[in-house]
Short mmCIF file of C-alpha atoms and ligand atoms in Angstrom, two decimals:
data_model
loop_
_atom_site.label_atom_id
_atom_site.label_comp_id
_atom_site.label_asym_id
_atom_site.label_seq_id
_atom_site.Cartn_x
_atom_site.Cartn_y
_atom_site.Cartn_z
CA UNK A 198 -20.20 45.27 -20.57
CA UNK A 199 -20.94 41.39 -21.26
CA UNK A 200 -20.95 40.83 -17.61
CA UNK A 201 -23.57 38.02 -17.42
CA UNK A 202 -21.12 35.22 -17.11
CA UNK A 203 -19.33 36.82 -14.15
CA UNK A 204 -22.88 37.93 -12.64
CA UNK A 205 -24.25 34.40 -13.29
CA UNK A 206 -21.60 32.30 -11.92
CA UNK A 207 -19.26 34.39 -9.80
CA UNK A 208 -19.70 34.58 -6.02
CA UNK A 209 -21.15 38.01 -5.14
CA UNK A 210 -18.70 38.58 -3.25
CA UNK A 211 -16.17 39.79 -5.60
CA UNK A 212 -15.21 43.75 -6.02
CA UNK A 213 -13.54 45.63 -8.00
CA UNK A 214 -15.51 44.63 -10.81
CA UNK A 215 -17.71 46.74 -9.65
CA UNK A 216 -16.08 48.83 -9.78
CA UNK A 217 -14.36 48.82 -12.72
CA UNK A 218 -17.07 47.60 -14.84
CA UNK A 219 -15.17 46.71 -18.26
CA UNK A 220 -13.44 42.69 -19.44
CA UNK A 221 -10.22 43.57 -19.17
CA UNK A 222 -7.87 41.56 -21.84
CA UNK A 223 -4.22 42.70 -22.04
CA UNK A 224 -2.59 45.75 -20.14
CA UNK A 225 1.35 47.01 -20.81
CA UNK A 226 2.90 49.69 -18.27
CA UNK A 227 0.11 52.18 -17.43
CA UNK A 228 -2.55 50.78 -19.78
CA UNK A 229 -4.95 48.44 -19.73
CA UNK A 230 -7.16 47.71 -22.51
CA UNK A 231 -10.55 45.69 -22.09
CA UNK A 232 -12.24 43.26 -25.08
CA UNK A 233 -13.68 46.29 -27.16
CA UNK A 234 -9.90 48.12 -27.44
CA UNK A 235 -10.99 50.63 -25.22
CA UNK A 236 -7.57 51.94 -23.55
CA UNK A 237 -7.74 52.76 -19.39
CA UNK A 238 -4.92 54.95 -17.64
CA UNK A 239 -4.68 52.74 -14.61
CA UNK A 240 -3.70 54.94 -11.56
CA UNK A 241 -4.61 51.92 -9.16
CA UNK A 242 -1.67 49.47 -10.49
CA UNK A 243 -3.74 46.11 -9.16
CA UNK A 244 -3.93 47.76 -5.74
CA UNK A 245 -0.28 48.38 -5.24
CA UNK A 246 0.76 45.13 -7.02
CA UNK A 247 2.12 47.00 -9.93
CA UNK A 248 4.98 48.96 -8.41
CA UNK A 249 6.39 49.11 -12.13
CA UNK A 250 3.47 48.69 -14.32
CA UNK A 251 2.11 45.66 -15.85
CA UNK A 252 3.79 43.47 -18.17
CA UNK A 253 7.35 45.32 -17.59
CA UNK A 254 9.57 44.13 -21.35
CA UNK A 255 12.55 43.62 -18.76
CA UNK A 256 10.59 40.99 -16.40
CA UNK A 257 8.78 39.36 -19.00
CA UNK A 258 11.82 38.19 -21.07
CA UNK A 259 13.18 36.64 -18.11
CA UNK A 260 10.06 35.20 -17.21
CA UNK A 261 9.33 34.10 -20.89
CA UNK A 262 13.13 32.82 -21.10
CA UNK A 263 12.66 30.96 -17.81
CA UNK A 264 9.71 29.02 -18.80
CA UNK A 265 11.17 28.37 -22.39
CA UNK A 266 14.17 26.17 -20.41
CA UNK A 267 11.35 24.47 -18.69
CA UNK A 268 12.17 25.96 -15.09
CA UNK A 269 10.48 25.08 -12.43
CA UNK A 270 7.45 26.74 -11.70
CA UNK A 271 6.15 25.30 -8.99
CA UNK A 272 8.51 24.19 -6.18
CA UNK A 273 7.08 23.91 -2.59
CA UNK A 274 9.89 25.30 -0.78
CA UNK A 275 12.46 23.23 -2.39
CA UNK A 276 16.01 24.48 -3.11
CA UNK A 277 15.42 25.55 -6.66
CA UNK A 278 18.16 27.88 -8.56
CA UNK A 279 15.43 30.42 -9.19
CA UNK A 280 15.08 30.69 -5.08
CA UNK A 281 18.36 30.97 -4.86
CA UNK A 282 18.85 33.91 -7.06
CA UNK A 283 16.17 35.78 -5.59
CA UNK A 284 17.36 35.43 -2.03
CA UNK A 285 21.00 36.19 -2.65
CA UNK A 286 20.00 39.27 -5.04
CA UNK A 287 17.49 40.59 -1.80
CA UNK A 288 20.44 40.18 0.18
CA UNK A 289 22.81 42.05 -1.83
CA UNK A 290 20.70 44.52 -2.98
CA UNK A 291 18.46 45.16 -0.37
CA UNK A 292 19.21 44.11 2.99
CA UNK A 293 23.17 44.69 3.22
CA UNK A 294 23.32 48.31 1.40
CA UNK A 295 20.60 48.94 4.11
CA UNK A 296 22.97 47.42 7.06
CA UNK A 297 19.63 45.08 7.76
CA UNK A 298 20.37 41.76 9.17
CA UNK A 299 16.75 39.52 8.27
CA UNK A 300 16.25 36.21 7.32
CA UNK A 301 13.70 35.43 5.00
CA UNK A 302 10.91 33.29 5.42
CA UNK A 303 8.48 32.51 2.58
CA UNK A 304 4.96 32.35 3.57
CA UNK A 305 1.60 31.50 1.36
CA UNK A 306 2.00 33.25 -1.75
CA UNK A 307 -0.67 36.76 -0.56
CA UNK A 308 -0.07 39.35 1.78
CA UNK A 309 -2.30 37.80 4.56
CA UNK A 310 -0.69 35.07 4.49
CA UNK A 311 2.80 36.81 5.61
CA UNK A 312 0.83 38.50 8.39
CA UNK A 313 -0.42 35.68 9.85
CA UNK A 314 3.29 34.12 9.72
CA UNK A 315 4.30 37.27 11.23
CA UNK A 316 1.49 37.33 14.43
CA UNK A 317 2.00 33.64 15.02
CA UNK A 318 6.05 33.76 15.64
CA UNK A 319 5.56 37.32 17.55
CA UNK A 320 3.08 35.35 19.93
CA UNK A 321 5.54 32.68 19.82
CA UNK A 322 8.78 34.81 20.92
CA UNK A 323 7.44 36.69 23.61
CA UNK A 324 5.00 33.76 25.05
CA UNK A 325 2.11 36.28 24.82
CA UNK A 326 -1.15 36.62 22.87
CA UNK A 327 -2.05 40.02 22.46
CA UNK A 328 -0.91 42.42 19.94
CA UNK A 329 -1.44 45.92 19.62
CA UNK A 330 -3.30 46.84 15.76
CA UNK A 331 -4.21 50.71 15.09
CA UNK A 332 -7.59 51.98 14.26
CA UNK A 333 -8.16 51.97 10.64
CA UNK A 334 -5.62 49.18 10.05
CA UNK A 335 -5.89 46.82 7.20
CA UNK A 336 -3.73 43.68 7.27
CA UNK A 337 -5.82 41.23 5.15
CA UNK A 338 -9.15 38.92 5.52
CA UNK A 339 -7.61 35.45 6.92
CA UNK A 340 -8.74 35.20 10.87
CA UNK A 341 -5.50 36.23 12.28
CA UNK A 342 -5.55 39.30 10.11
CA UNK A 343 -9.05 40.24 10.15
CA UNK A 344 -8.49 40.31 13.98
CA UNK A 345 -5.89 43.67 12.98
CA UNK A 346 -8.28 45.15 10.89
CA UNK A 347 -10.33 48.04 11.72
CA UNK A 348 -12.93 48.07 9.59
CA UNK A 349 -16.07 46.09 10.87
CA UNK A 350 -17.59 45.47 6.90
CA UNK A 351 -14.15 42.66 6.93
CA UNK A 352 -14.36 41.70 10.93
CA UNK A 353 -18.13 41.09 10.63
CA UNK A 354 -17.44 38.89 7.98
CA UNK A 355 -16.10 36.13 10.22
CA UNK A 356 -18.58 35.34 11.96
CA UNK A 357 -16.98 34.49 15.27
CA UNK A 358 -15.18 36.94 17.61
CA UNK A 359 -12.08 38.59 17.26
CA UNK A 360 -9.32 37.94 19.99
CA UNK A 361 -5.99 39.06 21.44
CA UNK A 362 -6.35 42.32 19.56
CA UNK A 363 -6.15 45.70 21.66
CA UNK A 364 -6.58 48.83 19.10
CA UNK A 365 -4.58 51.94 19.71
CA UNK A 366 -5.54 55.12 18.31
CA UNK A 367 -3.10 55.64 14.61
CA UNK A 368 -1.13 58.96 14.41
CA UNK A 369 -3.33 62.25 13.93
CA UNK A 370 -6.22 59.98 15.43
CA UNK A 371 -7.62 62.54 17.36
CA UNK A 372 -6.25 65.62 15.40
CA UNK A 373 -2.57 66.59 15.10
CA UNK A 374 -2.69 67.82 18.62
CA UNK A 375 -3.46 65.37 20.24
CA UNK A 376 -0.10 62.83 21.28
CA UNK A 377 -1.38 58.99 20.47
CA UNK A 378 2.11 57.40 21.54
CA UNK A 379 1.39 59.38 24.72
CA UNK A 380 -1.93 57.74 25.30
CA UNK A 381 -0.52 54.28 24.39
CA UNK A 382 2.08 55.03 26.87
CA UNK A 383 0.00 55.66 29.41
CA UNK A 384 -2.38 52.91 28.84
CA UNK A 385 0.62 50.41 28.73
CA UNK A 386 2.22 51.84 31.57
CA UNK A 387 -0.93 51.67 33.73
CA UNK A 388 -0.96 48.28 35.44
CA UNK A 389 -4.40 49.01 36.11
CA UNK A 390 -4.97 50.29 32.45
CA UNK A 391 -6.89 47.18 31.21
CA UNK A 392 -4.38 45.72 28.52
CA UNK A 393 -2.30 42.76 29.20
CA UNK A 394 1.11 42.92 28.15
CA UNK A 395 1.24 43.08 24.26
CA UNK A 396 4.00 40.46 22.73
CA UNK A 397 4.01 43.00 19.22
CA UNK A 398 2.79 45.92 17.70
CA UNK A 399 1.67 45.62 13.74
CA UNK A 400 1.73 48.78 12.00
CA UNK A 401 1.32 50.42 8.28
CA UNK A 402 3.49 53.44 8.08
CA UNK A 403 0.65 55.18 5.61
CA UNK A 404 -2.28 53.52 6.25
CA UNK A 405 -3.36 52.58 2.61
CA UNK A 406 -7.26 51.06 2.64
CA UNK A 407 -7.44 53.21 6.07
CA UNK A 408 -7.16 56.24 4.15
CA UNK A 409 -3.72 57.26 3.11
CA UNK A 410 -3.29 58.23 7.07
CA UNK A 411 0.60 59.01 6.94
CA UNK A 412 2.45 58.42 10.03
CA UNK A 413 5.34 60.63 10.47
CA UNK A 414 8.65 59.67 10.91
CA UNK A 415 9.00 61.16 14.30
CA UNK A 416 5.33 59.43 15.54
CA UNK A 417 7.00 55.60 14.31
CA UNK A 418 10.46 56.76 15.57
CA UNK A 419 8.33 56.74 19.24
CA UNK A 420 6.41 53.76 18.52
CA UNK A 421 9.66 51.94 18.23
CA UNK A 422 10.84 53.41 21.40
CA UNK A 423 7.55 52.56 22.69
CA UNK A 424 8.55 49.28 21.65
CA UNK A 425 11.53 48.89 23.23
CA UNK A 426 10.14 50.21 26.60
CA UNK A 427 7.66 47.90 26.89
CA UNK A 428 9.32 44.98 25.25
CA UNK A 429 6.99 44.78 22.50
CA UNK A 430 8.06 43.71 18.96
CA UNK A 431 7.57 46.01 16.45
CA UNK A 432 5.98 44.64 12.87
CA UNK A 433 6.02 46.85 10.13
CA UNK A 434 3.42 45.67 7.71
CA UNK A 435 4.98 46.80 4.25
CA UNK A 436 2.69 45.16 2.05
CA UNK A 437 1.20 47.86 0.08
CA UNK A 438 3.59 50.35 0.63
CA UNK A 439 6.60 48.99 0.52
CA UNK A 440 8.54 48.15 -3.12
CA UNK A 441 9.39 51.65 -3.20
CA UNK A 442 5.74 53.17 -3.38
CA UNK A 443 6.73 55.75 -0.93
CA UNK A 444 10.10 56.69 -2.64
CA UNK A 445 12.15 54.29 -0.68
CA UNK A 446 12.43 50.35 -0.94
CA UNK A 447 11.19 49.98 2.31
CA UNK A 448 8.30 52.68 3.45
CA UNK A 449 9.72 53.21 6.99
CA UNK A 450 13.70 53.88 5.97
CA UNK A 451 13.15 57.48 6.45
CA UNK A 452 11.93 57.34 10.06
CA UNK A 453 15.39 55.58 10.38
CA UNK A 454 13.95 52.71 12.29
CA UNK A 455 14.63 48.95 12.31
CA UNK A 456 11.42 46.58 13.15
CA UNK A 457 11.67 43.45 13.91
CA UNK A 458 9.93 42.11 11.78
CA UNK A 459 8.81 42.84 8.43
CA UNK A 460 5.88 41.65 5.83
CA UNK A 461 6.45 42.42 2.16
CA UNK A 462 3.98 41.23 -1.06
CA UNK A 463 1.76 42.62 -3.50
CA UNK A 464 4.97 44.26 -5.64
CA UNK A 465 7.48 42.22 -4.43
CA UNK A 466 7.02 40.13 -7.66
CA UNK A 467 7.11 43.26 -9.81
CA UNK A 468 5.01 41.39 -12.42
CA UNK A 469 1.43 41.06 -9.91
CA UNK A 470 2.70 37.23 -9.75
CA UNK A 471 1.74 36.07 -5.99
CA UNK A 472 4.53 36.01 -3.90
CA UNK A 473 5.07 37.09 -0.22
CA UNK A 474 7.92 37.17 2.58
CA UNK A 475 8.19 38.05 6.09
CA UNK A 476 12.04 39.34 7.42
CA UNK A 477 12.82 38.33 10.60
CA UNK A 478 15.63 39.27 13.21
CA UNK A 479 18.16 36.06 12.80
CA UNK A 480 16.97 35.93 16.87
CA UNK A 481 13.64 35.73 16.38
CA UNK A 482 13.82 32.59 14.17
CA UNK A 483 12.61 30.05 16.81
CA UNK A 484 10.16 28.33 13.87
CA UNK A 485 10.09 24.82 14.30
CA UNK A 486 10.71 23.36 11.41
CA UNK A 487 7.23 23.18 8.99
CA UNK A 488 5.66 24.90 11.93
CA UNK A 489 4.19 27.25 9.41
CA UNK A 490 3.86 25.32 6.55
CA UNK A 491 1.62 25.79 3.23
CA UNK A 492 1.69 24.66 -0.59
CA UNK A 493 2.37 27.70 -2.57
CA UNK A 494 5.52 29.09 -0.85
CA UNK A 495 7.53 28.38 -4.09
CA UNK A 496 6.58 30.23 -6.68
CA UNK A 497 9.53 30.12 -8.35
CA UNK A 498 8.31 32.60 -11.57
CA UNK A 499 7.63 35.15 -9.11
CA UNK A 500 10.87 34.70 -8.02
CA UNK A 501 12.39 35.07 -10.97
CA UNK A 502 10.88 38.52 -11.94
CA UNK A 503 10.93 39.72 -8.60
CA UNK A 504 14.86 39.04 -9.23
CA UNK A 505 14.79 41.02 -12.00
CA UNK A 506 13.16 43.44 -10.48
CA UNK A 507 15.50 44.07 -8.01
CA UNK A 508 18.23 44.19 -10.48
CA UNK A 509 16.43 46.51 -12.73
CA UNK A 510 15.52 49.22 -10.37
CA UNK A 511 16.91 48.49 -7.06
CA UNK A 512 20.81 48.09 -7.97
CA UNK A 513 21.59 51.33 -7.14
CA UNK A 514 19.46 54.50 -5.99
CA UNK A 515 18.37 56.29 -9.27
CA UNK A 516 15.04 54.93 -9.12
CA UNK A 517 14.22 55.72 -5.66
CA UNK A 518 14.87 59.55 -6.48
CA UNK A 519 13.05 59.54 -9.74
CA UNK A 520 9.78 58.20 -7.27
CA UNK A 521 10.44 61.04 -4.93
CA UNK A 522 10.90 63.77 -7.26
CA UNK A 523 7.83 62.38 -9.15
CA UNK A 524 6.09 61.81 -5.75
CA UNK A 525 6.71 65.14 -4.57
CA UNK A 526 5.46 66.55 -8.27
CA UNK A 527 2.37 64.71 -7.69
CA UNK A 528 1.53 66.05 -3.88
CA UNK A 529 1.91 69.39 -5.33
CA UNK A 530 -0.27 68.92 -8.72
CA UNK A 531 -2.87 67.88 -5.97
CA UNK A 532 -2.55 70.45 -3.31
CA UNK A 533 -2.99 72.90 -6.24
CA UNK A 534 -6.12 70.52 -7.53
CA UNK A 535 -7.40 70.88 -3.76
CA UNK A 536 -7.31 74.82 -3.64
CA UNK A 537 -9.38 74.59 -6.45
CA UNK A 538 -12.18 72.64 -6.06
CA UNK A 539 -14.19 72.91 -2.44
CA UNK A 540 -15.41 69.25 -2.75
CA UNK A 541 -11.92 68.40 -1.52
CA UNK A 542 -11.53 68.32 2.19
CA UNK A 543 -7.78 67.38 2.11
CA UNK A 544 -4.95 65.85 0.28
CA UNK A 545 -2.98 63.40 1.91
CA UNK A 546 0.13 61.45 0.88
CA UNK A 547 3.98 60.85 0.46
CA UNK A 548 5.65 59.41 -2.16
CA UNK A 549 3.49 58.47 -5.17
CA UNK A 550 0.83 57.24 -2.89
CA UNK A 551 -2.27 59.89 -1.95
CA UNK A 552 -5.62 60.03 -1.04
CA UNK A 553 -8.20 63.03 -2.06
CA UNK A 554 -10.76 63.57 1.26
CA UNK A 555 -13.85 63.92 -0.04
CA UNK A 556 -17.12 65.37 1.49
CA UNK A 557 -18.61 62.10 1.70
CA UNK A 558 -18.17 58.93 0.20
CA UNK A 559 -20.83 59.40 -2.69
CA UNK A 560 -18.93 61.86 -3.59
CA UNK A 561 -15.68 59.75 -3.99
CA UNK A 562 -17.75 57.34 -5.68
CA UNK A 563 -19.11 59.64 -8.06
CA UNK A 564 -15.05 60.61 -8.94
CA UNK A 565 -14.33 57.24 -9.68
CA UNK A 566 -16.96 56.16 -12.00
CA UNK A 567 -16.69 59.59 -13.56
CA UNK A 568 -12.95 58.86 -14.06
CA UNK A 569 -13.79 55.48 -15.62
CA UNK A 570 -16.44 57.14 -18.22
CA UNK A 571 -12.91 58.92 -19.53
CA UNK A 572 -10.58 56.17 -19.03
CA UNK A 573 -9.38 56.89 -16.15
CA UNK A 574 -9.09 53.54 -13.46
CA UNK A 575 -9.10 55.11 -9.54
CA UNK A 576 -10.24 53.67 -5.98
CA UNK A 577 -11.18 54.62 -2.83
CA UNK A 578 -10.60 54.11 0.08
CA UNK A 579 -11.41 55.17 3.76
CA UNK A 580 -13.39 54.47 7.33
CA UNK A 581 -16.37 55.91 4.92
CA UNK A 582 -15.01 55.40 1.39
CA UNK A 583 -14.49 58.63 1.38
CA UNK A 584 -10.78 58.68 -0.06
CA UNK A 585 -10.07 58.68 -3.63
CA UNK A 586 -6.89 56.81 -3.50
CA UNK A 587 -4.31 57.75 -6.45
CA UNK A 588 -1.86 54.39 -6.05
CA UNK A 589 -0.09 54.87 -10.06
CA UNK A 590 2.94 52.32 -10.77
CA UNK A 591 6.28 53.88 -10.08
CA UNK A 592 7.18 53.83 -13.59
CA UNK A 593 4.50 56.28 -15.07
CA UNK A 594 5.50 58.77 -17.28
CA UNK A 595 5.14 62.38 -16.78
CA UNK A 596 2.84 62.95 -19.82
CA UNK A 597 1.01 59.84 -18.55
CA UNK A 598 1.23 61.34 -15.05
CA UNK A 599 -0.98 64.60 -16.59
CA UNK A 600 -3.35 62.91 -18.21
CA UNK A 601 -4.77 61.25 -15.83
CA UNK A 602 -4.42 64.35 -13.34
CA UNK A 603 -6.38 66.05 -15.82
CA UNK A 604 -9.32 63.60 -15.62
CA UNK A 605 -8.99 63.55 -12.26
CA UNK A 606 -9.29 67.28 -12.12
CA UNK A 607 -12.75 67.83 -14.79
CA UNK A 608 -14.03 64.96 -12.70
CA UNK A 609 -13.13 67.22 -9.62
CA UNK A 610 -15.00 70.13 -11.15
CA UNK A 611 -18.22 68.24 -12.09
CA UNK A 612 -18.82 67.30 -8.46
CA UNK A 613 -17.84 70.80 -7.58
CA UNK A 614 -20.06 72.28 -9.49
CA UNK A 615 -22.93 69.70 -8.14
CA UNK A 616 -22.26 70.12 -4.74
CA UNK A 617 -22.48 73.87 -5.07
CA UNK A 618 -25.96 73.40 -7.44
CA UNK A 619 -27.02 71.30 -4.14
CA UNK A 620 -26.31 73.85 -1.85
CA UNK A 621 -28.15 76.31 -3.84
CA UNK A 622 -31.28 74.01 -3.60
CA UNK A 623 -31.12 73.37 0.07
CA UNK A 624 -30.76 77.31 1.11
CA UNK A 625 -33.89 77.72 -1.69
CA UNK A 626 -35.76 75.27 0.12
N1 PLP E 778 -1.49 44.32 4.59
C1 PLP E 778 -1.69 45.47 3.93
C2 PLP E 778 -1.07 46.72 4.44
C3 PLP E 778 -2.48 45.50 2.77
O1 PLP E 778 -2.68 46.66 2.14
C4 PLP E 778 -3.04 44.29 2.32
C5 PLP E 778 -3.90 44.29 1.11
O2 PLP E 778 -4.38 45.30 0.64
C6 PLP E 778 -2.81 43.12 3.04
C7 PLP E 778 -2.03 43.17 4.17
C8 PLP E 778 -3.41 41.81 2.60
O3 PLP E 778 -2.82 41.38 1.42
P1 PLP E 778 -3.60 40.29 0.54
O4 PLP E 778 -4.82 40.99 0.01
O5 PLP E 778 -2.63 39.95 -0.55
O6 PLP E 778 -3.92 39.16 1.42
#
């Protein structure tokens, strides 16, 4: 890899080129191909940006046609036609097929940026400052959001403390026995119990850098009763798994509940353009005008291909059921992966999202790089790192679909058959 440049003058704090260590030049649906033609299955869609693969024809001749008429681009939050579109397509097609009443604010143009919109009118509504985050939450790396987040490598990172958070153990925390809406219940209920009155509760419905942890619908159907008892609001952070990743356009329609409020990004676009939205109750809309204000909440060709987005997969329900009957093809291709190779520890998932529980996290890392020596691109993810995360775009074909499974799976049987040629050597030794 000619990675000097990037060594010599990026920051070290970037990532996934790590990672990934290839220059990545041009990339269509499933593929990307880096500077020496060298083609990569990409089953980690730019971390859940890539709901329907990259470059999609259908969104790039709009977008193409759009900037050939010279339309705006760049809009601050003017009226532009492009706006326009998008909101009255979301409505249509979204919110009113799914009886939802929202109105739609448009934040900074990343998915922090929506969560901080979304903590800062929750505080405002209820005239209180804490809100309740879950262990092994990830909500983004601005201060409001790092203040969510579980994992210390981000909180540590800001270098001053982190307030008006109270962590709550996330479904399954402490095993599947083990009731966590009970203990929040409790703890809330207990005037003595050392939490001052939450104004929200932010919540992933499958935690995705956490893990994959999958809340079930029952587990948020009680949190939103929890809600309601104890006159919380209820934010359901759908940044990474909304878009349809979990077979539905919104992650937490099948636990049949209605949040309050709602942050959607990464896909939302449909073409990894930056874009992001919070949905509000109409009653909750007590912004001041400006009172959240920033630069790049116009970003008008994200609008437009997140338009066409809509229209292309969202206008009636045949896409949703190819995700779930390809989602529920995938959960099975890796349950059967799991039974056969010891190094896994669990499969975890719904939709097309999952996670593979490794032993430990070398051993996830050792997955992934062996997966990019064939082609394959794959994260991970986890308290540890311990996750392989499979995160493919929606659109993936099926013979696309096996071939990465099957890298995915000799990869699998390498570090089985390392971890068993360890074993030997310890009970040798
Ligand atoms: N919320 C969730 C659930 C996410 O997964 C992420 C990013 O991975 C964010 C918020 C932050 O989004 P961004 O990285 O665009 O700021």
């Amino acid at each position: 890899m000619q990675a000097s440049t990037f060594e010599r003058l990026e920051s070290e704090v970037r990532s996934y080129i790590r990672s990934f260590p290839a220059v990545f030049c041009q990339a269509a649906g499933s593929w990307m191909v880096d500077e020496t033609d060298r083609r990569y299955l990409d089953f980690f869609a730019g971390a859940g940006t890539l709901n329907y693969g990259h470059n999609h024809p259908i969104l790039k001749e709009k977008l193409l046609a759009y900037l050939a008429t010279d339309g705006i681009v760049h809009g601050l939050d003017m009226a532009t036609c492009a706006k326009r579109d998008f909101l009255e397509t979301f409505e249509q097609l979204i919110l009113k097929p799914r009886k939802l009443d929202y109105k739609i604010q448009f934040t900074g143009p990343t998915g922090t940026n929506a969560v901080e919109a979304a903590l800062k009118l929750a505080r405002q509504v209820k005239g209180r400052a804490t809100v309740i985050s879950f262990t092994n939450a990830f909500h983004g790396c601005t201060a409001g959001s790092v203040a969510m987040t579980g994992a210390r490598k981000f909180r540590e990172a800001m270098g001053t403390p982190l307030t008006n958070t109270r962590f709550m153990p996330f479904a399954n925390y402490y095993g599947e026995e083990a009731s966590t809406l009970a203990m929040i219940d409790k703890q809330l209920s207990d005037p003595s119990g050392g939490t001052d009155k939450p104004a929200a509760v932010l919540v992933e419905t499958v935690q995705g850098e956490g893990g994959i942890n999958v809340a079930s619908a029952a587990w948020l159907k009680g949190l939103e009763a929890l809600c309601r008892k104890h006159d919380m609001l209820l934010i359901v952070d759908d940044i990474q798994m909304g878009c349809g990743r979990t077979g539905t356009f919104f992650s937490f329609e099948e636990a049949g509940i209605t949040p309050d409020i709602v942050t959607l990004s990464k896909s939302l676009s449909g073409y990894g353009l930056p874009m992001a939205i919070v949905l509000l109750k109409p009653e909750l809309d007590i912004w001041e005008p400006s009172a959240h204000n920033g630069t790049f909440r116009g970003n008008n060709a994200a609008f437009v291909t997140a338009t066409a987005a809509l229209r292309e997969f969202w206008s009636n329900d045949s896409f949703a059921k190819e995700v779930q009957d390809k989602g529920r093809k995938l959960q099975a291709s890796l349950e059967h992966m799991a039974r056969r190779h010891a190094v896994v520890q669990q499969v975890r998932g719904r939709g097309m999202v999952a996670g593979l529980v490794m032993q430990s996290s070398e051993q996830a890392d050792d997955i992934s790089a062996a997966c990019f020596r064939q082609g394959l691109i794959i994260e991970t993810c986890g308290p540890q790192g311990e996750v392989v995360k499979l995160l493919p775009a929606l659109t993936i074909s099926p013979n696309e679909l096996e071939q990465g499974l099957g890298i995915l799976d000799a990869a699998l049987a390498s570090c089985s058959s390392a971890a068993s040629v360890q074993l030997a050597r310890e009970a040798i030794e």
